XYZ file of C-alpha atoms in Angstrom:
315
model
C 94.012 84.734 116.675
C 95.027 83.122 114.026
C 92.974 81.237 111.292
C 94.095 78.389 108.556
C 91.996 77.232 105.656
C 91.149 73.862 106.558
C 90.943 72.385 102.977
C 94.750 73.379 102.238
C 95.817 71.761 106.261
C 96.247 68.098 104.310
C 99.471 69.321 103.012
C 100.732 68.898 106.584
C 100.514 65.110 105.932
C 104.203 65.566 104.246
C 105.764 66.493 107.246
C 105.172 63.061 109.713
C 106.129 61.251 106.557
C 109.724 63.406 106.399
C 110.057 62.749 110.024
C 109.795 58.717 109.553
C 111.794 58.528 106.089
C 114.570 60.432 107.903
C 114.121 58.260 111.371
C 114.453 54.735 108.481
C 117.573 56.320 106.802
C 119.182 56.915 109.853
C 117.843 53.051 111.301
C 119.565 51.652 107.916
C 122.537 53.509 108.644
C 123.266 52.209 112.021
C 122.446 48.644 111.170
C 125.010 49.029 108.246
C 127.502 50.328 111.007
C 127.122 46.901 112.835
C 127.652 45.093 109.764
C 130.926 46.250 109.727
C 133.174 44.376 112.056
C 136.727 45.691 111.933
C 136.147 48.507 114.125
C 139.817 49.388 114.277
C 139.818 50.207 110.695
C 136.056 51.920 110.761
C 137.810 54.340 113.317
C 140.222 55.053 110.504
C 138.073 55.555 107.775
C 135.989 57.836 109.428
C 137.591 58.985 112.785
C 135.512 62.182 113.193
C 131.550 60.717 114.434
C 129.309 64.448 113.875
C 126.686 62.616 116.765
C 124.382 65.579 117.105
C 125.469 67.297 114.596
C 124.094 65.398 111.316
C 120.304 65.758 112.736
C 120.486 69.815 113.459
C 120.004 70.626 109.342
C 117.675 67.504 109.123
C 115.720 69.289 111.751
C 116.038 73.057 110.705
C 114.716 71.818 107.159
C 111.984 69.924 108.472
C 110.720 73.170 110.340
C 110.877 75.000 106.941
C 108.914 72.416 105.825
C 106.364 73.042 108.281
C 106.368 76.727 107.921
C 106.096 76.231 104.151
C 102.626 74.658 104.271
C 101.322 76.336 107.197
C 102.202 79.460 104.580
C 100.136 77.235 101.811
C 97.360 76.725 104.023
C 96.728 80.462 103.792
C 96.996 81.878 107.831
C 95.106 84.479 108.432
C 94.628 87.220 111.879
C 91.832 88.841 112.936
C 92.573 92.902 112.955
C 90.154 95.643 114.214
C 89.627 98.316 111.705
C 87.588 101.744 111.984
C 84.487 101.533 110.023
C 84.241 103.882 106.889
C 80.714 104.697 107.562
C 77.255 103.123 109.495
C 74.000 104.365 110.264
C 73.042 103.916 113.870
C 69.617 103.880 115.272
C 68.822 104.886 118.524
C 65.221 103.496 120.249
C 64.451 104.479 123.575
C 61.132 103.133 125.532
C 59.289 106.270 126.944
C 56.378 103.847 128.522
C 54.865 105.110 131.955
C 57.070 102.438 133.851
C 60.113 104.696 132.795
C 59.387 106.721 135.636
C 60.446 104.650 138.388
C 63.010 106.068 140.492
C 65.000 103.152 141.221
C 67.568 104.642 138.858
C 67.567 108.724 140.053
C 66.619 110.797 139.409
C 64.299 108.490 137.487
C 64.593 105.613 134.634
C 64.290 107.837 131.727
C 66.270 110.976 132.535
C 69.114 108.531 133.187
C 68.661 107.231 129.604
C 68.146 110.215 128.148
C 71.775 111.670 129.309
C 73.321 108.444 128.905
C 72.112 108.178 125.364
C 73.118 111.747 124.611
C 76.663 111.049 125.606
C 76.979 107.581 123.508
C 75.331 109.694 120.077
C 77.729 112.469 121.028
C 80.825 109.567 121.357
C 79.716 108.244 118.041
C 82.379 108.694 115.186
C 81.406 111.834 113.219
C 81.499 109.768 109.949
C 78.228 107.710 112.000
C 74.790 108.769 110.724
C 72.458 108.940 113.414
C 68.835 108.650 114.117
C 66.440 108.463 117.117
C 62.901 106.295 117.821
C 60.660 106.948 121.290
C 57.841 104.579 121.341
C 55.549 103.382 124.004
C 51.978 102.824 122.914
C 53.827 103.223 119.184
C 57.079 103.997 117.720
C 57.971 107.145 116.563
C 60.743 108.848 114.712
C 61.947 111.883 116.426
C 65.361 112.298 114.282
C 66.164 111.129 111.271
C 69.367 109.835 110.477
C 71.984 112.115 110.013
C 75.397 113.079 110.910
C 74.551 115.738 112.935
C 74.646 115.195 115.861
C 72.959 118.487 117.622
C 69.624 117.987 116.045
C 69.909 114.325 117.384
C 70.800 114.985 120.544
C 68.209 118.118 120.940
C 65.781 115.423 120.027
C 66.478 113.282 122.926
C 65.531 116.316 125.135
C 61.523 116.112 123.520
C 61.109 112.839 124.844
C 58.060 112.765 126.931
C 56.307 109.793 129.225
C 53.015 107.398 127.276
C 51.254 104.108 127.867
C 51.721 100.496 127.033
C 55.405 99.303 125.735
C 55.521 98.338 121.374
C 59.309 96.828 121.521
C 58.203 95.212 118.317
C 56.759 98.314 116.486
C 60.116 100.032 117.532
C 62.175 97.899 115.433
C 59.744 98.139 112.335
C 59.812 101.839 112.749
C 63.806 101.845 112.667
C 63.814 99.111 109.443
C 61.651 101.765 108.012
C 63.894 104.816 108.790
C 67.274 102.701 107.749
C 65.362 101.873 104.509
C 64.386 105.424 103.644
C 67.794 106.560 104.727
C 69.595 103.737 102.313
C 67.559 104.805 99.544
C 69.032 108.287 99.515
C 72.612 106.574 100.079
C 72.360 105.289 96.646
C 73.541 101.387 95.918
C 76.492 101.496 98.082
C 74.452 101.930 101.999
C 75.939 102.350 105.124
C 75.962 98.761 107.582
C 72.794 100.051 109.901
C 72.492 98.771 113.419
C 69.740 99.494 115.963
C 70.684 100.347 119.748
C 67.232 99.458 121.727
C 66.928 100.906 125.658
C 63.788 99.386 127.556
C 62.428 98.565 130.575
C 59.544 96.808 129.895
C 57.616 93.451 127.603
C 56.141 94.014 124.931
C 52.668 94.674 125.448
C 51.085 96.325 122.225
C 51.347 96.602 118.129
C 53.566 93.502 116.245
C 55.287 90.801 118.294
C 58.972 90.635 119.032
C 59.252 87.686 116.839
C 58.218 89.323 113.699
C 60.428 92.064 114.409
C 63.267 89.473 115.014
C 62.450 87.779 111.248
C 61.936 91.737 109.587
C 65.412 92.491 110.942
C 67.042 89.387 110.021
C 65.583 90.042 106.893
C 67.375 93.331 106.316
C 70.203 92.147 108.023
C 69.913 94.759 110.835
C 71.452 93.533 114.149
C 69.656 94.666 117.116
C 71.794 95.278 120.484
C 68.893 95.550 123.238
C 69.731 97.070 126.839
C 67.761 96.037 129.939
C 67.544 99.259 132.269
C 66.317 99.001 135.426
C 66.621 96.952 138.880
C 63.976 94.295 140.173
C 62.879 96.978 142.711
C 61.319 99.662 140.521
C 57.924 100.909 140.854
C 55.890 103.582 139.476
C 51.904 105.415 140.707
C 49.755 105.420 137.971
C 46.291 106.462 139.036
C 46.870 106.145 142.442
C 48.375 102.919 142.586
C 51.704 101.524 143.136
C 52.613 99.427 140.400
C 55.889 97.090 139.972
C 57.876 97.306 137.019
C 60.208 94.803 136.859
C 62.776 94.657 134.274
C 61.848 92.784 131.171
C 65.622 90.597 130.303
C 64.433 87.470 128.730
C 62.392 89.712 126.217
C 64.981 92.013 125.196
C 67.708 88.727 124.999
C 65.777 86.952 122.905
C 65.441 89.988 120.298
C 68.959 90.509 120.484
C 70.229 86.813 119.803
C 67.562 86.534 117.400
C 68.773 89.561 115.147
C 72.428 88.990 115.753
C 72.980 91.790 118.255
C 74.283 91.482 121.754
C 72.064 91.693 124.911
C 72.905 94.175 127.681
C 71.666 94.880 131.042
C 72.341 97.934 133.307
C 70.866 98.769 137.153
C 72.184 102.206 137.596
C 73.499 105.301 135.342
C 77.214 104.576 135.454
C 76.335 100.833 134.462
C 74.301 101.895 131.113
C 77.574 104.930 130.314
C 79.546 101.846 130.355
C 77.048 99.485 128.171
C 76.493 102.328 125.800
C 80.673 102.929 125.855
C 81.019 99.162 124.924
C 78.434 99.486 122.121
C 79.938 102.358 120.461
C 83.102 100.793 120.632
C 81.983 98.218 118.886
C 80.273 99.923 116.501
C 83.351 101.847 115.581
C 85.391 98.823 114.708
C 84.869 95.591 112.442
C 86.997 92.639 112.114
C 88.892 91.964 109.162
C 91.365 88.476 108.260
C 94.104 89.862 106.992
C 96.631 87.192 104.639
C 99.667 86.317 106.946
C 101.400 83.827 105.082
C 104.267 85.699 104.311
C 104.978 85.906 107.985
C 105.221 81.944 107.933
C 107.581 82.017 104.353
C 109.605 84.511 105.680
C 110.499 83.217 108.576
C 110.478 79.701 106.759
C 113.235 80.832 104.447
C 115.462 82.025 107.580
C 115.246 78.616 108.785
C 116.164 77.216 105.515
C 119.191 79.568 105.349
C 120.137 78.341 108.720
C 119.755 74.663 107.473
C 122.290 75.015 104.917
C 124.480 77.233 106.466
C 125.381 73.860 109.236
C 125.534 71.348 106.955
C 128.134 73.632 104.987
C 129.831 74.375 108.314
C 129.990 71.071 109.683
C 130.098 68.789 106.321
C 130.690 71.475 103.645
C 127.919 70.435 101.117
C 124.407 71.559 100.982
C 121.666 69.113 103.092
């Protein structure tokens, strides 16, 4: 895609008025033509008529004209380039209702292999670190670029009560900050990666965590895990534990992340695949108006190379 500054697009103005100043020369020209009575001797003074001709380097010209201040308006593509560096957060909701087996062997097992693949996919220049929470948030890795003791992490993860979606963003802020103050004044972009199943149901609301990561200006990317159909025992009674969405959307618009949503295993490989592609890449506009001169400057070399051909003088 290609983008334009709009306060330099007024220089286009020139190129309608070209296009009517050239149609008013030519109107002046033919009226002049009828003027002039003695056709006989008009056919002698100038036999050869170029027609078409005379309006091909009028109209080559006027395209360079174009070209030119498209150039001046200072064009611009988008272009995906590899990150340098980023710290990645990884939260994971370890709440009782992670044990329904709707997604087998069960809810968290699936998102504990699933997240070990996407920190293992992560670019080795990524600095990684990993939250459980339920009743609270907890770090269980730092961040770090290796990814071993992050991954061995994963495998520690073990089942509690209640659901604190909002304490599990504070507790990443807090690990991006501590990590950013080692960094020095140049810190990574952070980004937090949130897997639950559940509302929040304990410790600080999602919409303080939304305005304490907007704050820092830490997306969060939230992914719903789980079908309608899920149900867990606890204390000898079946419970449902429908997915959460509209909770987990709202935190993600609200930070600047994106929302996902996954029903099965291969569904959250493929959410966490997206993310880390993401993640990998940023967009940059890159300055393409010397595509538009360039090619500006052929057109005006084709301009004068007709009206030297055909009339031998320059248009």
């Amino acid at each position: 895609m290609t983008f334009l500054s709009p306060g330099r697009l007024w220089v286009l103005a020139v190129v309608p008025l070209l296009v009517a100043a050239y149609v008013l020369v030519q109107a002046r020209r033919r009226r002049y033509v009828v003027r002039f009575t003695n056709v006989a001797l008009l056919s002698q003074v100038a036999p050869n008529n170029p027609g078409w001709r005379r309006h091909v380097a009028a109209g080559l010209f006027l395209i360079m004209i174009t070209l030119m201040c498209l150039g001046f308006a200072r064009p611009a593509t988008a272009v995906k380039v590899p990150r340098d560096r980023a710290t990645v957060i990884v939260a994971i909701d370890v709440s009782l209702s992670m044990m329904a087996r709707d997604v087998p062997p069960n809810r968290l097992e699936a998102a504990k292999a699933a997240a070990k693949r996407f920190i293992g996919d992560l670019p080795s220049r990524f600095n990684v670190g990993v939250i459980a929470f339920a009743g609270n948030a907890n770090v269980i890795a730092s961040p770090t670029s290796d990814r071993a003791t992050a991954i061995a992490s994963i495998d520690t993860l073990t089942l509690e009560k209640r659901t604190a979606i909002g304490e599990a963003v504070f507790t990443g802020l807090q690990a991006i900050r501590g990590f950013d103050a080692q960094a020095g004044q140049d810190p990574p972009p952070a980004h937090i990666v949130l897997l639950s199943d559940g509302d929040n149901t304990t410790g600080r609301s999602v919409p303080e965590a939304i305005d304490a990561a907007r704050a820092a200006k830490v997306p969060v990317s939230t992914i719903a895990f789980g079908t309608p159909y899920g149900t867990v025992e606890i204390d000898g009674e079946t419970t449902s534990v429908e997915v959460n969405k509209l909770t987990l959307a709202d935190l993600a618009e609200g930070t600047g992340g994106r929302a996902y949503e996954a029903a099965d295993r291969d569904q959250l490989s493929q959410v966490y695949a997206n993310i880390g592609t993401s993640l990998g890449w940023r967009i940059e506009h890159r300055d393409i108006a010397a595509r538009f001169i360039g090619i500006a400057l052929l057109f005006a070399l084709a301009a004068a190379g007709a009206s030297l051909t055909w009339f031998s003088r320059l248009p």
